[in-house]
CSV table of C-alpha atoms in Angstrom, one decimal:
chain,number,residue,atom,x,y,z
A,1,MET,CA,97.2,107.3,91.0
A,2,ARG,CA,94.9,105.9,93.5
A,3,PHE,CA,94.9,102.8,95.5
A,4,LEU,CA,96.5,98.6,100.8
A,5,MET,CA,94.6,96.5,103.3
A,6,PRO,CA,90.8,96.5,103.7
A,7,LEU,CA,90.9,96.5,107.5
A,8,SER,CA,93.2,99.4,107.6
A,9,LEU,CA,91.0,101.2,105.1
A,10,LEU,CA,87.9,100.8,107.3
A,11,ALA,CA,89.8,102.1,110.3
A,12,LEU,CA,90.9,105.1,108.4
A,13,CYS,CA,87.4,105.8,107.1
A,14,CYS,CA,86.1,105.8,110.7
A,15,ALA,CA,88.8,108.3,111.7
A,16,ALA,CA,87.8,110.8,109.0
A,17,THR,CA,87.2,114.4,110.2
A,18,ALA,CA,86.8,117.6,108.4
A,19,ASN,CA,89.5,119.2,110.5
A,20,ALA,CA,92.3,116.9,109.4
A,21,GLU,CA,95.6,118.7,108.6
A,22,GLN,CA,95.7,119.5,104.9
A,23,SER,CA,98.6,118.7,102.6
A,24,THR,CA,98.9,118.9,98.8
A,25,SER,CA,101.0,115.8,98.6
A,26,LYS,CA,99.9,112.2,99.3
A,27,GLN,CA,101.4,108.7,99.1
A,28,TRP,CA,98.7,106.3,100.1
A,29,PHE,CA,95.4,106.2,98.1
A,30,ASN,CA,92.4,104.0,99.3
A,31,SER,CA,88.9,103.7,98.1
A,32,VAL,CA,85.7,101.7,98.7
A,33,SER,CA,83.1,101.5,95.9
A,34,TYR,CA,79.6,100.3,95.3
A,35,SER,CA,77.9,99.9,91.9
A,36,LYS,CA,74.4,98.9,90.9
A,37,TYR,CA,73.1,97.9,87.5
A,38,ASN,CA,69.3,97.9,86.9
A,39,SER,CA,67.4,96.7,83.9
A,40,ASN,CA,64.0,95.1,83.2
A,41,ASP,CA,65.7,91.7,83.2
A,42,PHE,CA,68.3,91.8,85.9
A,43,SER,CA,69.8,93.7,88.8
A,44,THR,CA,73.4,93.4,89.9
A,45,ASP,CA,75.3,94.8,92.8
A,46,SER,CA,79.1,94.9,93.1
A,47,TYR,CA,81.5,96.1,95.7
A,48,SER,CA,85.3,96.8,95.6
A,49,LEU,CA,88.1,97.9,97.8
A,50,SER,CA,91.4,99.2,96.5
A,51,THR,CA,94.6,100.6,97.9
A,52,ARG,CA,97.7,101.9,96.3
A,53,TYR,CA,101.0,103.0,98.0
A,54,TYR,CA,103.6,105.2,96.3
A,55,PHE,CA,107.2,105.1,97.6
A,56,GLU,CA,107.5,108.9,96.9
A,57,GLU,CA,105.0,111.7,97.7
A,58,GLN,CA,102.6,112.6,94.9
A,59,GLN,CA,102.0,116.3,94.3
A,60,SER,CA,98.5,117.6,93.7
A,61,SER,CA,97.8,119.4,90.5
A,62,GLY,CA,95.5,121.9,92.2
A,63,VAL,CA,92.4,119.8,93.1
A,64,TRP,CA,92.3,117.0,95.6
A,65,ASP,CA,91.8,114.1,93.2
A,66,ASP,CA,94.4,114.9,90.5
A,67,TYR,CA,98.1,114.1,91.0
A,68,GLY,CA,99.4,114.4,87.5
A,69,TYR,CA,99.0,112.2,84.4
A,70,LEU,CA,102.0,109.9,84.5
A,71,ASP,CA,103.0,107.5,87.3
A,72,THR,CA,106.8,108.0,87.6
A,73,ASP,CA,107.4,106.5,91.1
A,74,SER,CA,107.5,102.9,92.4
A,75,ASN,CA,104.1,101.8,93.7
A,76,ILE,CA,102.2,98.8,94.8
A,77,GLY,CA,98.4,98.2,94.8
A,78,LEU,CA,95.8,95.6,96.0
A,79,ASN,CA,92.2,95.2,94.9
A,80,TYR,CA,89.2,93.3,96.1
A,81,PHE,CA,86.1,92.8,94.1
A,82,ASN,CA,82.7,91.1,94.9
A,83,SER,CA,79.7,90.9,92.6
A,84,ASP,CA,76.7,88.6,93.3
A,85,GLY,CA,78.8,85.9,95.0
A,86,TYR,CA,81.8,86.2,92.8
A,87,ASN,CA,84.9,87.7,94.4
A,88,GLY,CA,88.5,88.2,93.4
A,89,LYS,CA,91.7,89.7,94.8
A,90,SER,CA,94.4,91.1,92.6
A,91,ILE,CA,97.8,92.8,93.1
A,92,PHE,CA,99.9,95.1,91.0
A,93,GLY,CA,103.4,96.5,91.3
A,94,GLU,CA,105.5,98.9,89.4
A,95,GLY,CA,109.2,99.4,90.3
A,96,PHE,CA,111.6,102.1,88.9
A,97,TYR,CA,115.4,101.8,88.6
A,98,GLY,CA,116.5,105.2,87.2
A,99,ASN,CA,114.3,105.7,84.2
A,100,ALA,CA,113.7,102.0,83.5
A,101,PHE,CA,110.7,100.3,85.1
A,102,ALA,CA,109.1,96.9,85.4
A,103,THR,CA,105.5,95.9,86.2
A,104,LEU,CA,104.0,92.8,87.6
A,105,SER,CA,100.3,92.0,87.9
A,106,LEU,CA,98.4,89.0,89.3
A,107,PRO,CA,94.7,89.3,88.4
A,108,ASP,CA,94.0,86.4,90.9
A,109,ILE,CA,96.4,86.3,93.9
A,110,GLY,CA,95.5,82.7,94.5
A,111,ASP,CA,96.6,81.6,91.0
A,112,ALA,CA,100.2,82.5,90.1
A,113,ASP,CA,99.9,80.8,86.8
A,114,ASN,CA,98.0,83.9,85.5
A,115,TYR,CA,100.2,86.9,85.4
A,116,SER,CA,101.3,90.0,83.4
A,117,LEU,CA,104.9,91.2,83.3
A,118,GLY,CA,106.0,94.4,81.7
A,119,LEU,CA,109.2,96.4,81.0
A,120,GLY,CA,109.5,100.0,80.0
A,121,TYR,CA,111.3,103.3,80.0
A,122,LEU,CA,110.5,106.9,81.0
A,123,PHE,CA,111.9,109.6,78.7
A,124,ALA,CA,112.5,113.1,80.2
A,125,ASP,CA,109.6,112.6,82.7
A,126,SER,CA,107.1,113.1,79.9
A,127,LEU,CA,107.1,110.0,77.6
A,128,LYS,CA,106.5,106.5,79.1
A,129,VAL,CA,106.6,103.4,76.9
A,130,SER,CA,106.3,99.8,77.8
A,131,VAL,CA,105.6,96.3,76.5
A,132,THR,CA,103.7,93.8,78.7
A,133,VAL,CA,103.3,90.0,78.2
A,134,SER,CA,100.2,88.4,79.6
A,135,ASP,CA,100.2,84.7,80.2
A,136,TYR,CA,96.8,83.1,81.2
A,137,LYS,CA,96.0,79.4,81.4
A,138,ASP,CA,92.9,79.6,79.2
A,139,SER,CA,94.2,81.9,76.4
A,140,ASP,CA,97.2,82.5,74.2
A,141,THR,CA,100.2,84.5,75.4
A,142,ASN,CA,99.5,88.2,74.6
A,143,TYR,CA,101.8,91.2,74.1
A,144,LEU,CA,100.5,94.7,74.9
A,145,PHE,CA,102.3,97.8,73.7
A,146,LYS,CA,101.6,101.1,75.5
A,147,ALA,CA,102.8,104.7,75.2
A,148,GLN,CA,101.9,107.6,77.4
A,149,TYR,CA,102.8,111.3,76.8
A,150,ASN,CA,102.3,114.2,79.1
A,151,HIS,CA,102.7,117.8,78.0
A,152,GLN,CA,103.0,120.1,81.0
A,153,ILE,CA,101.6,123.5,80.0
A,154,ASN,CA,102.4,125.2,83.3
A,155,ASP,CA,102.5,124.4,87.0
A,156,THR,CA,98.9,123.1,87.0
A,157,ASP,CA,97.7,122.7,83.5
A,158,TYR,CA,98.6,119.7,81.3
A,159,ILE,CA,97.3,117.5,78.5
A,160,GLY,CA,98.1,113.8,78.4
A,161,PHE,CA,97.7,111.0,75.8
A,162,THR,CA,97.8,107.2,76.0
A,163,ALA,CA,97.8,104.6,73.2
A,164,LYS,CA,97.6,100.8,73.6
A,165,THR,CA,97.5,97.9,71.1
A,166,ASP,CA,98.4,94.2,71.0
A,167,ASP,CA,101.0,92.4,68.9
A,168,GLU,CA,98.4,91.6,66.3
A,169,VAL,CA,96.9,95.0,66.2
A,170,GLU,CA,93.5,93.5,66.7
A,171,TYR,CA,92.4,96.3,69.0
A,172,TRP,CA,93.3,99.9,69.8
A,173,GLU,CA,92.8,102.0,73.0
A,174,LEU,CA,93.2,105.8,72.8
A,175,SER,CA,92.6,108.1,75.7
A,176,SER,CA,93.5,111.6,76.8
A,177,ARG,CA,93.1,114.0,79.7
A,178,TYR,CA,93.1,117.8,79.7
A,179,PHE,CA,93.4,119.5,83.1
A,180,ALA,CA,93.4,123.3,83.5
A,181,HIS,CA,93.1,126.0,86.1
A,182,LEU,CA,90.4,128.5,85.2
A,183,TYR,CA,90.4,131.2,87.9
A,184,ASP,CA,90.5,131.3,91.7
A,185,GLU,CA,89.7,127.8,92.9
A,186,SER,CA,87.9,126.7,89.7
A,187,TYR,CA,89.4,124.0,87.4
A,188,ILE,CA,88.2,121.9,84.5
A,189,ALA,CA,89.2,118.3,83.6
A,190,ILE,CA,88.1,116.6,80.4
A,191,ASP,CA,88.7,112.8,79.9
A,192,THR,CA,88.2,111.0,76.6
A,193,PHE,CA,88.5,107.3,75.8
A,194,TYR,CA,88.2,105.4,72.5
A,195,TYR,CA,88.3,101.6,72.0
A,196,ASP,CA,88.1,99.7,68.8
A,197,ASP,CA,88.3,95.9,68.0
A,198,SER,CA,86.8,93.4,65.6
A,199,VAL,CA,83.4,93.5,67.5
A,200,GLY,CA,82.9,97.2,67.6
A,201,SER,CA,84.0,100.5,69.1
A,202,ILE,CA,83.3,102.6,72.2
A,203,PHE,CA,83.7,106.4,72.7
A,204,TYR,CA,83.6,107.9,76.1
A,205,VAL,CA,83.9,111.6,77.2
A,206,LEU,CA,83.5,113.2,80.6
A,207,ALA,CA,84.0,116.8,81.6
A,208,ASN,CA,84.3,117.8,85.3
A,209,TYR,CA,84.0,121.4,86.5
A,210,TYR,CA,85.5,122.2,89.9
A,211,PHE,CA,83.5,125.1,91.4
A,212,ASN,CA,86.0,125.2,94.3
A,213,LYS,CA,88.0,123.0,96.6
A,214,ASN,CA,84.9,121.1,97.8
A,215,ILE,CA,82.5,120.6,94.9
A,216,ALA,CA,82.8,119.4,91.4
A,217,VAL,CA,80.1,118.4,88.8
A,218,GLY,CA,80.6,116.4,85.7
A,219,ILE,CA,78.6,115.5,82.6
A,220,GLY,CA,79.5,113.2,79.7
A,221,SER,CA,78.6,110.4,77.3
A,222,ASN,CA,79.4,106.7,77.0
A,223,ASP,CA,78.5,105.8,73.5
A,224,SER,CA,75.7,108.3,73.5
A,225,ASP,CA,74.5,107.3,77.0
A,226,LEU,CA,74.3,110.2,79.4
A,227,ILE,CA,76.7,110.3,82.4
A,228,ILE,CA,76.2,112.6,85.3
A,229,GLU,CA,78.8,112.8,88.1
A,230,GLY,CA,79.3,114.7,91.3
A,231,LYS,CA,82.2,115.0,93.8
A,232,TYR,CA,82.2,116.3,97.3
A,233,PHE,CA,85.5,116.9,99.1
A,234,ILE,CA,85.4,116.9,102.9
A,235,ASN,CA,89.0,118.0,102.8
A,236,ASP,CA,92.2,117.0,101.0
A,237,SER,CA,92.2,113.5,102.6
A,238,TYR,CA,88.5,112.4,102.3
A,239,TYR,CA,86.0,112.7,99.5
A,240,PHE,CA,83.0,111.1,97.8
A,241,THR,CA,82.1,110.6,94.2
A,242,ALA,CA,78.7,109.5,92.8
A,243,SER,CA,77.7,108.9,89.2
A,244,TYR,CA,74.7,107.8,87.1
A,245,THR,CA,74.7,106.4,83.6
A,246,ASP,CA,71.5,106.3,81.5
A,247,ASN,CA,72.2,103.3,79.3
A,248,ASN,CA,69.8,102.1,76.6
A,249,ASP,CA,69.6,98.6,78.2
A,250,TYR,CA,70.2,99.4,81.9
A,251,ASP,CA,70.8,102.2,84.4
A,252,GLN,CA,74.1,102.2,86.3
A,253,TYR,CA,74.7,103.9,89.7
A,254,ASN,CA,78.1,104.3,91.4
A,255,ILE,CA,79.3,105.7,94.6
A,256,ARG,CA,82.8,105.8,96.0
A,257,PHE,CA,84.6,107.0,99.1
A,258,VAL,CA,88.3,107.9,99.0
A,259,ALA,CA,90.8,108.2,101.8
A,260,GLN,CA,94.3,109.4,100.9
A,261,PHE,CA,97.3,110.3,103.0
């Protein structure tokens, strides 16, 4: 639940103060990110801006970067990406009518011939299923089936699962998130992801421990490559994340600033 307008985002970043009025519900999520890949043969830098607006307030689960597992409200998002001269702009929208919903995604705003359109249904605010058709000029029409389930343990704790596959079952994606309140201001979040296709498979796991409202530290693995992550929350509206991945072929560094209102 994160992500509108790069100029507005920059203005909001400049206005950030540690004394901002705190609220546990947000509607507008913005981020600016920088990534660097280093190896013996190449070095690549990439930048991205993203913004997402929900038409209903999103309630925090207990920490300032978690707002539940399922998106159950209409929302719209824009993204900008730049890497070594290549840049792209994409848009995504999801609209609910009762429990039914539709999605529309344009991976390149300048080319309406490439798009994804989805339809789905939300059962009892806990099971979300959808089918999405992707039509791109340089590839065959593809159908993606997706199911998400959230089990709410109590007011803060939950465990969520997501499964994806295509119409030919040539690949699978399985992911999960466990979020729990431990004691006082301490929480834990564990994310896992598994991908399998005809080429190979990937397994990812990351566990974040929230010491308090302001500091969290994570450690994990991406196919046996070490991941270290840190988060610093200025307040409920502004925070930073930084991560490092020790890949066999390259090192990856990421830093991100988030502004949410």
